[in-house]
Each structure stands twice: as structure tokens, then as C-alpha cells.
PDB file of C-alpha atoms in Angstrom:
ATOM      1  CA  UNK A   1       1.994  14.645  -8.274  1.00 91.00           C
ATOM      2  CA  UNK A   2       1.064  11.409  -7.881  1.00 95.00           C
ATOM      3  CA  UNK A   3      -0.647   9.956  -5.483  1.00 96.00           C
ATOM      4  CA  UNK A   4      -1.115   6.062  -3.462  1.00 97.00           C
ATOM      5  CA  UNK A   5      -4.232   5.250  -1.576  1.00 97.00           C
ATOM      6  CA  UNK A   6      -3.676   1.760   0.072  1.00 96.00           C
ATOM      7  CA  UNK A   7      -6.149  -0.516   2.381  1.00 94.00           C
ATOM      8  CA  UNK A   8      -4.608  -3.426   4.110  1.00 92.00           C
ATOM      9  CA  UNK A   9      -7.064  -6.383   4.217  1.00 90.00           C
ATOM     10  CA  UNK A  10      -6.963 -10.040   6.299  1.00 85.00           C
ATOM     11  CA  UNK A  11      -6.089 -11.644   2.707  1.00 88.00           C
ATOM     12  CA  UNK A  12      -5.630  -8.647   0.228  1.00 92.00           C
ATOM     13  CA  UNK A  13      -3.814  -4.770  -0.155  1.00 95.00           C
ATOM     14  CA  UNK A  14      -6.261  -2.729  -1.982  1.00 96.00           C
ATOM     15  CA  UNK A  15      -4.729   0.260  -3.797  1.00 97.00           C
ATOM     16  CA  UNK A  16      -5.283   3.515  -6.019  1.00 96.00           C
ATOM     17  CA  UNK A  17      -2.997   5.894  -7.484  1.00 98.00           C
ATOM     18  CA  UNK A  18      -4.185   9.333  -8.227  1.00 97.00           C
ATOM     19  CA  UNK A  19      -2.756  11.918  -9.951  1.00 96.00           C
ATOM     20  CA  UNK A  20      -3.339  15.747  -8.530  1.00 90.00           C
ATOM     21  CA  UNK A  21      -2.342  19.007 -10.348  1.00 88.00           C
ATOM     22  CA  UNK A  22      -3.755  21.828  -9.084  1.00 85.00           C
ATOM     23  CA  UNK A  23      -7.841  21.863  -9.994  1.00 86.00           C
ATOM     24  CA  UNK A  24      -6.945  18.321 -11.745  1.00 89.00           C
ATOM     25  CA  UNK A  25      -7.712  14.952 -10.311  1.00 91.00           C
ATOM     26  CA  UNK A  26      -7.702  11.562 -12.314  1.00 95.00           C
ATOM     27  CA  UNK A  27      -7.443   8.346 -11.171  1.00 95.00           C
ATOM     28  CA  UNK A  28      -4.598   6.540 -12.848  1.00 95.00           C
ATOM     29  CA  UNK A  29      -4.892   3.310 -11.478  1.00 96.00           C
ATOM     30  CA  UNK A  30      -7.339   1.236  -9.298  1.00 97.00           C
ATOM     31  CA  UNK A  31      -6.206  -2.433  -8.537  1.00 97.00           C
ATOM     32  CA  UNK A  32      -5.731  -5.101  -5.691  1.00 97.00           C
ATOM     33  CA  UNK A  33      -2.624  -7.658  -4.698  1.00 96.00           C
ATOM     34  CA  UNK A  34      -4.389 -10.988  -3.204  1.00 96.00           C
ATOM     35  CA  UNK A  35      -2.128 -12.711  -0.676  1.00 93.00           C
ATOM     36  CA  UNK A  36      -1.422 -16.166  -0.851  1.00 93.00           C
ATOM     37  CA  UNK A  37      -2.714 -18.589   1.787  1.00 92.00           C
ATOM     38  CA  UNK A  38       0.210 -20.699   0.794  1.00 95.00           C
ATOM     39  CA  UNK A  39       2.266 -17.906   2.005  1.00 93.00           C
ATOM     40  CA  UNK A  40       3.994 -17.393   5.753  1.00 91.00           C
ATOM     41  CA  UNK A  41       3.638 -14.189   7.501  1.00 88.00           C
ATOM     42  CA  UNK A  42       7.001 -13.254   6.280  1.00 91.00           C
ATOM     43  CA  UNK A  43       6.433 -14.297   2.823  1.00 94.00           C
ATOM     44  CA  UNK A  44       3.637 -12.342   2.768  1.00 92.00           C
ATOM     45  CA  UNK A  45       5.264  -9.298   4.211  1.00 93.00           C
ATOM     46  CA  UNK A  46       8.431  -9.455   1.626  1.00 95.00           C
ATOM     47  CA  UNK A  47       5.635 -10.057  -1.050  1.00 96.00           C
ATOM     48  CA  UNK A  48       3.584  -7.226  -0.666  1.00 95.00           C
ATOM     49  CA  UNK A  49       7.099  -4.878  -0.226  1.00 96.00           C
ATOM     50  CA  UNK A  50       8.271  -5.921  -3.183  1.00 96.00           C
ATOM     51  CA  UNK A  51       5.249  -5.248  -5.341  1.00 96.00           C
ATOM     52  CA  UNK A  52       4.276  -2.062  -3.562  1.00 96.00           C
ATOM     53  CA  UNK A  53       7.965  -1.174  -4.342  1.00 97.00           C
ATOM     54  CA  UNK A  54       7.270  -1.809  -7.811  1.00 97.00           C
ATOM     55  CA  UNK A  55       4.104   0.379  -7.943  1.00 97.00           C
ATOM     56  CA  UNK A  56       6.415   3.282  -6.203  1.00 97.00           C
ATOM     57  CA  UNK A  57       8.726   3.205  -8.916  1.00 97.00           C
ATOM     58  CA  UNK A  58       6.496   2.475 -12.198  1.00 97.00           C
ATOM     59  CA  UNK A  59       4.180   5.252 -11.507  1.00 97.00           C
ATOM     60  CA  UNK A  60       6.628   8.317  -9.391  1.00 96.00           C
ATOM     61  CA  UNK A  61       4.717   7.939  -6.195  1.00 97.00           C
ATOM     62  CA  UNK A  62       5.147  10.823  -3.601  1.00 96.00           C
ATOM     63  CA  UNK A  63       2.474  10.562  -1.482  1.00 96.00           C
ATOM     64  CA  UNK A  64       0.768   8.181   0.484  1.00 96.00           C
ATOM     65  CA  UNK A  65      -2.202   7.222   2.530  1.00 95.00           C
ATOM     66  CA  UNK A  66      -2.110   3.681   4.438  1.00 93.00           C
ATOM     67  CA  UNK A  67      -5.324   2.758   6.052  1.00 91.00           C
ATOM     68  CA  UNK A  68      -5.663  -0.822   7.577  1.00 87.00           C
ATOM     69  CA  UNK A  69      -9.722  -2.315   7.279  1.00 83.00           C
ATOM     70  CA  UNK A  70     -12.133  -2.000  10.600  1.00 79.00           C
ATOM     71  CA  UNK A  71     -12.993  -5.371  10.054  1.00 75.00           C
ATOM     72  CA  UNK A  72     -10.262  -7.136  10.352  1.00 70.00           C
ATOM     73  CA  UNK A  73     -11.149  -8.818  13.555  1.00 68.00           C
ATOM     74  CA  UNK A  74      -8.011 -11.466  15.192  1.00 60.00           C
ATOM     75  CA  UNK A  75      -5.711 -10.886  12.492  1.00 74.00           C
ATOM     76  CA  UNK A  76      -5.016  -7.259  13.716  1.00 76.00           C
ATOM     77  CA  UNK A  77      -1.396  -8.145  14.545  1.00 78.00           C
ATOM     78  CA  UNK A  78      -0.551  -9.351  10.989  1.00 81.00           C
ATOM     79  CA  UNK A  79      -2.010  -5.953   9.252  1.00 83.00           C
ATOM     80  CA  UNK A  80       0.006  -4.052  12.144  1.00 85.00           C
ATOM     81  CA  UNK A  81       3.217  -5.773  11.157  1.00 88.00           C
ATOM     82  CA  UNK A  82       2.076  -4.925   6.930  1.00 89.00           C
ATOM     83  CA  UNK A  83       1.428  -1.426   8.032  1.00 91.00           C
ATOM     84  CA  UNK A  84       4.757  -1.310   9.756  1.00 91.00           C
ATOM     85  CA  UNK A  85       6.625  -2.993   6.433  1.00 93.00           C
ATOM     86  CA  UNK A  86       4.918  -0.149   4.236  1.00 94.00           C
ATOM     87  CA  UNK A  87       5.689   2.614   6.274  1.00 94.00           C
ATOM     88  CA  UNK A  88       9.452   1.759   6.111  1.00 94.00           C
ATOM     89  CA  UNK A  89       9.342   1.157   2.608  1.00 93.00           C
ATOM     90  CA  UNK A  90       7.514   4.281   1.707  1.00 93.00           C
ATOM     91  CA  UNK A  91      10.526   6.431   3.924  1.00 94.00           C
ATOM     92  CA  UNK A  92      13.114   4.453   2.441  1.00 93.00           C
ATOM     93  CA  UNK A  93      11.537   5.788  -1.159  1.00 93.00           C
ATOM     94  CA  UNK A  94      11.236   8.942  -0.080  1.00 92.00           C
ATOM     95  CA  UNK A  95       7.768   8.979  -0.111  1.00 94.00           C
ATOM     96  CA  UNK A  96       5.527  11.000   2.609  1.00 93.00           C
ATOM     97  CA  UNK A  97       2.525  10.481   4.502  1.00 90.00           C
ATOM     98  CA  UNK A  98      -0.671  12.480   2.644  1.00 87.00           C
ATOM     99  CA  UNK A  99      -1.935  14.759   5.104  1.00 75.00           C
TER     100      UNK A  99
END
């Protein structure tokens, strides 16, 4: 089973895809997307879907975790509106929350 770790960040989605078998745990993957300043909120929001799709597809994802920085200060509302765009995009692929 494979599974994706992701952090939301002001300018950046940290994530990490792990696969678990039983007693086995290795870490297949361990990367970041950096968000363009360029980029509208919406821009950003299709931009990170679309390559978080990607990621769901390429490596079988079924589980996830979503977790969005402490940090992150004023921009709060942004993160909650990236959350919100992953958590429909991880349903619509079928994948569940990692409890």
C-alpha cells in the first residue's frame, strides 16, 4: 500500500510517499512543489491539484495524511482553501484519510 504524507506551506506543498506492507516500511519518494509568486490564488490552487493528481496516479496512492504548517501566520485562509482543494481531489481518487 502506498502511502502520501503532505504539508501545506505559505509558498510550498511538501510531500512523501511511503510504501507499507505488513513489518515493511520504505520511503519511496521525498520531494517538494514550490508555488509560484507569479501565480493567483486560483492558479495556485489548480496547480498544486494537478500535480498532486499526477503523484496519485504515478505512484497508486491510497492513503493520505494532509497536515497544513503551524507557522503559517496571515496566510491561514489560502492553506485552508489548498487543504480544501486536496481533500476533494483525494475523494474524487478514491483515496482515504490515514488514520
Amino acid at each position: 500500500m502506498n502511502h502520501i504524507y503532505v504539508n501545506i506551506y505559505i509558498d510550498k506543498v511538501k510531500f512523501y510517499i511511503v510504501y507499507y506492507e505488513q513489518n515493511e516500511k520504505r520511503k519511496i519518494k521525498d520531494d517538494e512543489i514550490i508555488l509560484p509568486i507569479s501565480f493567483s490564488t486560483g492558479d495556485k490552487l489548480f496547480y498544486i491539484k494537478k500535480l498532486i493528481s499526477t503523484v496519485i496516479d504515478q505512484y497508486n496512492i491510497e492513503t493520505y495524511n494532509l497536515e497544513v504548517d503551524n507557522d503559517i501566520g496571515v496566510e491561514i485562509v489560502d492553506a485552508v482553501k489548498m487543504e480544501g482543494v486536496l481533500e476533494e481531489l483525494f475523494s474524487s481518487k478514491g483515496v482515504i484519510l490515514w488514520k
